[in-house]
Structures are given as structure tokens and as C-alpha cells.
Amino acid sequence: MKKSVSISPLVVLLVTILPLLYTASIYSSLPDTIPTHFNLSGTADRFGHKSNIWLISALMAAVSLFVYLLFSNLPKINPKRAARQSPELFRKIGLFISVFICAVSLMLLYATKTQSFHVGRFLLPLIGLLFLVMGNYMHSVKPNYFIGFRVSWTLNNEDNWRKTHQAMGKLWVAGGLAITLFTLLLPVKPGAVVFALIMSIMIIAPGIYSYNYFRNHQQRNA
């Protein structure tokens, strides 16, 4: 445990500066006008001077660092006492999201450099992997106001929170795996449709589950 805590800031430092280092390595080879935004189909739909690439990489690096610092300090600022029981869990989640942001940043920078790399082809599978990993953490997340399915009937009932997040964790692992596989194997447009359908289930189903638990619990106590 102590070893993990000491390594995490070093990993975050690496994923924070890596996009900046990559930007420095490719900057001189870029044309004066570069793509600065890509739509979900992977097509560049906005262009600007190549100096904008520094703003993009610096912004992504700042967001990555901010996310890690925020999650590392959530147990201290979270009003829910239960959240203070798992500082290492929050730190791990923050670390993984920082790595995810770094991967997206490098992918966008590479697409800007080559102007032929299909962003949409790999962005959706990355999001699938994000949910797959987050699903593995959900069953361990204690009631808090920042992470998880945060509604009144879960925040005010620890059993509801625990059962909902156990179910949500399994759903997110399965859904994340399905998103990753389908969006890699299918053409971009059908893959985007499948992505939207699976994401809808992953978002709506935990709400239905937790509300039914809340209603059943109310009826038993009536």
C-alpha cells in the first residue's frame, strides 16, 4: 500500500508532461494550419494556427493534474464521513482518469500531426475501457457527493448505496467491455449507435434499480 502511494504522484507527473513533451517533439514538423477539433466521426471540423497545439496540450495536462489532486483530496473535503474511509481508492480513481486524459491527449495530438488518424475509431473504445475499470471500483466506493450514483435515496441509505453500486459496478464492467469490443469491430457510425445504446443502459439502469430498492424498502417499513 505504501509503495502504491509513493508511485502514484510520479505516474501523474509523467502523464501530465508527456503530452507537452510529445508536442515539443512534433511542433517543428507541423504545417502552419492544423486541425484543432475533431467530430465523433473523426473528421476535423475546425482549424487554426499550429501554435494552438500548445494550448490544447497544456490544457489537457492541467486537467489531468487537477483531476488527480481533486480526487486525492476528496476524503478531506467530502461532507460524508464514509468517504473518508477510503482515501487510497479515490487516489486510484484519480490516477486512472489522469492516465485516460493523457491517452486522449496523445491521440488528439497524433491525429493533428498525421491528419489521417481516425479519432472516432479509438476514442469510443477508450471510453469503454474507462467504464470497465471504473466498474471495478464502484462496489468499493462509500457514500459521497462526488463519485457514484448520487441521489437522495442512495446518499441517505447506506444499504441502498451499497446494493446500487454493486449492481452498477457489474453493469459498467460488462458495458465497458461491450463498448470496447463493438466500437473496435464495427464501422464508426454503427459503433457510435451501439455506444449510445449501451451508455443509455449503463446510466438509466442503476437509477431504476436504486429507486425500486428505495420503494421496496419504504413498503417494508410502512
mmCIF file of N, CA, C and O in Angstrom, residues 103-151:
data_model
loop_
_atom_site.group_PDB
_atom_site.id
_atom_site.type_symbol
_atom_site.label_atom_id
_atom_site.label_comp_id
_atom_site.label_asym_id
_atom_site.label_seq_id
_atom_site.Cartn_x
_atom_site.Cartn_y
_atom_site.Cartn_z
ATOM 1 N N ALA A 103 -4.024 9.694 -22.448
ATOM 2 C CA ALA A 103 -4.174 8.880 -23.649
ATOM 3 C C ALA A 103 -4.988 9.620 -24.708
ATOM 4 O O ALA A 103 -4.639 9.612 -25.896
ATOM 5 N N VAL A 104 -6.069 10.271 -24.285
ATOM 6 C CA VAL A 104 -6.890 11.045 -25.221
ATOM 7 C C VAL A 104 -6.077 12.197 -25.802
ATOM 8 O O VAL A 104 -6.131 12.477 -27.008
ATOM 9 N N SER A 105 -5.308 12.866 -24.951
ATOM 10 C CA SER A 105 -4.490 13.990 -25.400
ATOM 11 C C SER A 105 -3.473 13.547 -26.449
ATOM 12 O O SER A 105 -3.315 14.181 -27.496
ATOM 13 N N LEU A 106 -2.768 12.452 -26.187
ATOM 14 C CA LEU A 106 -1.778 11.950 -27.135
ATOM 15 C C LEU A 106 -2.432 11.539 -28.452
ATOM 16 O O LEU A 106 -1.873 11.758 -29.539
ATOM 17 N N MET A 107 -3.624 10.956 -28.346
ATOM 18 C CA MET A 107 -4.346 10.545 -29.547
ATOM 19 C C MET A 107 -4.721 11.759 -30.398
ATOM 20 O O MET A 107 -4.561 11.755 -31.628
ATOM 21 N N LEU A 108 -5.206 12.817 -29.758
ATOM 22 C CA LEU A 108 -5.573 14.032 -30.489
ATOM 23 C C LEU A 108 -4.344 14.697 -31.107
ATOM 24 O O LEU A 108 -4.398 15.203 -32.240
ATOM 25 N N LEU A 109 -3.248 14.701 -30.361
ATOM 26 C CA LEU A 109 -2.015 15.290 -30.897
ATOM 27 C C LEU A 109 -1.496 14.504 -32.100
ATOM 28 O O LEU A 109 -1.054 15.081 -33.095
ATOM 29 N N TYR A 110 -1.589 13.183 -32.010
ATOM 30 C CA TYR A 110 -1.144 12.349 -33.123
ATOM 31 C C TYR A 110 -2.038 12.558 -34.345
ATOM 32 O O TYR A 110 -1.553 12.623 -35.488
ATOM 33 N N ALA A 111 -3.354 12.685 -34.102
ATOM 34 C CA ALA A 111 -4.278 12.949 -35.205
ATOM 35 C C ALA A 111 -3.987 14.300 -35.850
ATOM 36 O O ALA A 111 -4.081 14.457 -37.063
ATOM 37 N N THR A 112 -3.629 15.275 -35.036
ATOM 38 C CA THR A 112 -3.268 16.595 -35.564
ATOM 39 C C THR A 112 -2.015 16.515 -36.421
ATOM 40 O O THR A 112 -1.910 17.162 -37.467
ATOM 41 N N LYS A 113 -1.063 15.714 -35.982
ATOM 42 C CA LYS A 113 0.193 15.575 -36.727
ATOM 43 C C LYS A 113 -0.019 14.863 -38.061
ATOM 44 O O LYS A 113 0.454 15.326 -39.110
ATOM 45 N N THR A 114 -0.718 13.728 -38.031
ATOM 46 C CA THR A 114 -0.844 12.922 -39.238
ATOM 47 C C THR A 114 -1.975 13.393 -40.153
ATOM 48 O O THR A 114 -1.913 13.213 -41.362
ATOM 49 N N GLN A 115 -3.035 13.969 -39.545
ATOM 50 C CA GLN A 115 -4.234 14.400 -40.257
ATOM 51 C C GLN A 115 -4.885 13.251 -41.030
ATOM 52 O O GLN A 115 -5.645 13.470 -41.971
ATOM 53 N N SER A 116 -4.568 12.021 -40.626
ATOM 54 C CA SER A 116 -5.200 10.850 -41.239
ATOM 55 C C SER A 116 -5.639 9.828 -40.194
ATOM 56 O O SER A 116 -6.363 8.894 -40.494
ATOM 57 N N PHE A 117 -5.193 10.032 -38.962
ATOM 58 C CA PHE A 117 -5.560 9.129 -37.865
ATOM 59 C C PHE A 117 -7.025 9.343 -37.502
ATOM 60 O O PHE A 117 -7.480 10.473 -37.324
ATOM 61 N N HIS A 118 -7.789 8.245 -37.395
ATOM 62 C CA HIS A 118 -9.226 8.328 -37.156
ATOM 63 C C HIS A 118 -9.506 8.398 -35.657
ATOM 64 O O HIS A 118 -9.480 7.382 -34.963
ATOM 65 N N VAL A 119 -9.785 9.586 -35.155
ATOM 66 C CA VAL A 119 -10.012 9.782 -33.720
ATOM 67 C C VAL A 119 -11.202 8.966 -33.231
ATOM 68 O O VAL A 119 -11.133 8.301 -32.193
ATOM 69 N N GLY A 120 -12.315 9.037 -33.968
ATOM 70 C CA GLY A 120 -13.526 8.343 -33.540
ATOM 71 C C GLY A 120 -13.352 6.848 -33.416
ATOM 72 O O GLY A 120 -14.001 6.199 -32.593
ATOM 73 N N ARG A 121 -12.457 6.278 -34.217
ATOM 74 C CA ARG A 121 -12.236 4.840 -34.197
ATOM 75 C C ARG A 121 -11.668 4.358 -32.860
ATOM 76 O O ARG A 121 -11.926 3.232 -32.415
ATOM 77 N N PHE A 122 -10.905 5.216 -32.184
ATOM 78 C CA PHE A 122 -10.230 4.804 -30.956
ATOM 79 C C PHE A 122 -10.726 5.531 -29.703
ATOM 80 O O PHE A 122 -10.482 5.063 -28.589
ATOM 81 N N LEU A 123 -11.419 6.660 -29.872
ATOM 82 C CA LEU A 123 -11.909 7.381 -28.706
ATOM 83 C C LEU A 123 -12.991 6.586 -27.978
ATOM 84 O O LEU A 123 -12.971 6.476 -26.742
ATOM 85 N N LEU A 124 -13.945 6.029 -28.723
ATOM 86 C CA LEU A 124 -15.034 5.282 -28.088
ATOM 87 C C LEU A 124 -14.539 4.022 -27.377
ATOM 88 O O LEU A 124 -14.978 3.739 -26.250
ATOM 89 N N PRO A 125 -13.622 3.241 -27.967
ATOM 90 C CA PRO A 125 -13.065 2.115 -27.203
ATOM 91 C C PRO A 125 -12.346 2.559 -25.925
ATOM 92 O O PRO A 125 -12.418 1.869 -24.904
ATOM 93 N N LEU A 126 -11.679 3.712 -25.978
ATOM 94 C CA LEU A 126 -11.027 4.229 -24.770
ATOM 95 C C LEU A 126 -12.047 4.540 -23.680
ATOM 96 O O LEU A 126 -11.824 4.262 -22.497
ATOM 97 N N ILE A 127 -13.180 5.122 -24.089
ATOM 98 C CA ILE A 127 -14.241 5.412 -23.127
ATOM 99 C C ILE A 127 -14.784 4.107 -22.551
ATOM 100 O O ILE A 127 -15.083 4.011 -21.349
ATOM 101 N N GLY A 128 -14.903 3.083 -23.397
ATOM 102 C CA GLY A 128 -15.336 1.774 -22.913
ATOM 103 C C GLY A 128 -14.395 1.230 -21.856
ATOM 104 O O GLY A 128 -14.835 0.714 -20.817
ATOM 105 N N LEU A 129 -13.096 1.353 -22.085
ATOM 106 C CA LEU A 129 -12.109 0.900 -21.098
ATOM 107 C C LEU A 129 -12.216 1.700 -19.805
ATOM 108 O O LEU A 129 -12.042 1.151 -18.709
ATOM 109 N N LEU A 130 -12.506 2.996 -19.937
ATOM 110 C CA LEU A 130 -12.674 3.833 -18.748
ATOM 111 C C LEU A 130 -13.799 3.295 -17.865
ATOM 112 O O LEU A 130 -13.633 3.135 -16.648
ATOM 113 N N PHE A 131 -14.938 2.987 -18.470
ATOM 114 C CA PHE A 131 -16.070 2.474 -17.695
ATOM 115 C C PHE A 131 -15.802 1.067 -17.162
ATOM 116 O O PHE A 131 -16.257 0.724 -16.070
ATOM 117 N N LEU A 132 -15.064 0.274 -17.927
ATOM 118 C CA LEU A 132 -14.729 -1.066 -17.455
ATOM 119 C C LEU A 132 -13.913 -0.992 -16.167
ATOM 120 O O LEU A 132 -14.214 -1.694 -15.188
ATOM 121 N N VAL A 133 -12.897 -0.142 -16.158
ATOM 122 C CA VAL A 133 -12.054 -0.008 -14.963
ATOM 123 C C VAL A 133 -12.838 0.647 -13.816
ATOM 124 O O VAL A 133 -12.757 0.202 -12.669
ATOM 125 N N MET A 134 -13.604 1.694 -14.128
ATOM 126 C CA MET A 134 -14.393 2.352 -13.083
ATOM 127 C C MET A 134 -15.396 1.394 -12.459
ATOM 128 O O MET A 134 -15.678 1.467 -11.258
ATOM 129 N N GLY A 135 -15.927 0.475 -13.272
ATOM 130 C CA GLY A 135 -16.860 -0.511 -12.740
ATOM 131 C C GLY A 135 -16.232 -1.387 -11.674
ATOM 132 O O GLY A 135 -16.896 -1.799 -10.718
ATOM 133 N N ASN A 136 -14.941 -1.656 -11.830
ATOM 134 C CA ASN A 136 -14.245 -2.465 -10.829
ATOM 135 C C ASN A 136 -14.094 -1.746 -9.497
ATOM 136 O O ASN A 136 -13.881 -2.388 -8.461
ATOM 137 N N TYR A 137 -14.179 -0.409 -9.516
ATOM 138 C CA TYR A 137 -14.048 0.373 -8.287
ATOM 139 C C TYR A 137 -15.395 0.670 -7.626
ATOM 140 O O TYR A 137 -15.444 0.961 -6.427
ATOM 141 N N MET A 138 -16.477 0.628 -8.396
ATOM 142 C CA MET A 138 -17.764 1.114 -7.899
ATOM 143 C C MET A 138 -18.246 0.392 -6.644
ATOM 144 O O MET A 138 -18.820 1.012 -5.749
ATOM 145 N N HIS A 139 -18.017 -0.910 -6.561
ATOM 146 C CA HIS A 139 -18.538 -1.654 -5.411
ATOM 147 C C HIS A 139 -17.850 -1.247 -4.104
ATOM 148 O O HIS A 139 -18.374 -1.498 -3.016
ATOM 149 N N SER A 140 -16.672 -0.594 -4.215
ATOM 150 C CA SER A 140 -15.921 -0.202 -3.021
ATOM 151 C C SER A 140 -16.122 1.261 -2.636
ATOM 152 O O SER A 140 -15.656 1.687 -1.573
ATOM 153 N N VAL A 141 -16.794 2.035 -3.483
ATOM 154 C CA VAL A 141 -16.967 3.466 -3.214
ATOM 155 C C VAL A 141 -17.998 3.663 -2.107
ATOM 156 O O VAL A 141 -19.115 3.144 -2.183
ATOM 157 N N LYS A 142 -17.616 4.392 -1.077
ATOM 158 C CA LYS A 142 -18.523 4.701 0.027
ATOM 159 C C LYS A 142 -19.396 5.909 -0.332
ATOM 160 O O LYS A 142 -19.068 6.667 -1.244
ATOM 161 N N PRO A 143 -20.518 6.101 0.368
ATOM 162 C CA PRO A 143 -21.393 7.252 0.071
ATOM 163 C C PRO A 143 -20.621 8.574 0.098
ATOM 164 O O PRO A 143 -19.895 8.859 1.046
ATOM 165 N N ASN A 144 -20.772 9.353 -0.972
ATOM 166 C CA ASN A 144 -20.102 10.642 -1.074
ATOM 167 C C ASN A 144 -20.852 11.503 -2.084
ATOM 168 O O ASN A 144 -21.733 11.026 -2.790
ATOM 169 N N TYR A 145 -20.470 12.771 -2.178
ATOM 170 C CA TYR A 145 -21.189 13.715 -3.038
ATOM 171 C C TYR A 145 -20.489 13.946 -4.389
ATOM 172 O O TYR A 145 -20.896 14.823 -5.142
ATOM 173 N N PHE A 146 -19.449 13.166 -4.702
ATOM 174 C CA PHE A 146 -18.672 13.427 -5.912
ATOM 175 C C PHE A 146 -18.645 12.268 -6.891
ATOM 176 O O PHE A 146 -18.629 12.470 -8.095
ATOM 177 N N ILE A 147 -18.602 11.031 -6.403
ATOM 178 C CA ILE A 147 -18.455 9.856 -7.267
ATOM 179 C C ILE A 147 -19.595 8.888 -7.011
ATOM 180 O O ILE A 147 -19.952 8.633 -5.863
ATOM 181 N N GLY A 148 -20.130 8.315 -8.091
ATOM 182 C CA GLY A 148 -21.162 7.299 -7.948
ATOM 183 C C GLY A 148 -22.539 7.810 -8.304
ATOM 184 O O GLY A 148 -22.700 8.910 -8.850
ATOM 185 N N PHE A 149 -23.545 6.983 -7.985
ATOM 186 C CA PHE A 149 -24.931 7.344 -8.283
ATOM 187 C C PHE A 149 -25.474 8.129 -7.085
ATOM 188 O O PHE A 149 -25.941 7.559 -6.110
ATOM 189 N N ARG A 150 -25.419 9.461 -7.188
ATOM 190 C CA ARG A 150 -25.671 10.334 -6.049
ATOM 191 C C ARG A 150 -27.068 10.953 -6.149
ATOM 192 O O ARG A 150 -27.249 11.988 -6.765
ATOM 193 N N VAL A 151 -28.039 10.279 -5.536
ATOM 194 C CA VAL A 151 -29.398 10.819 -5.402
ATOM 195 C C VAL A 151 -29.791 10.680 -3.940
ATOM 196 O O VAL A 151 -29.118 10.003 -3.160
#
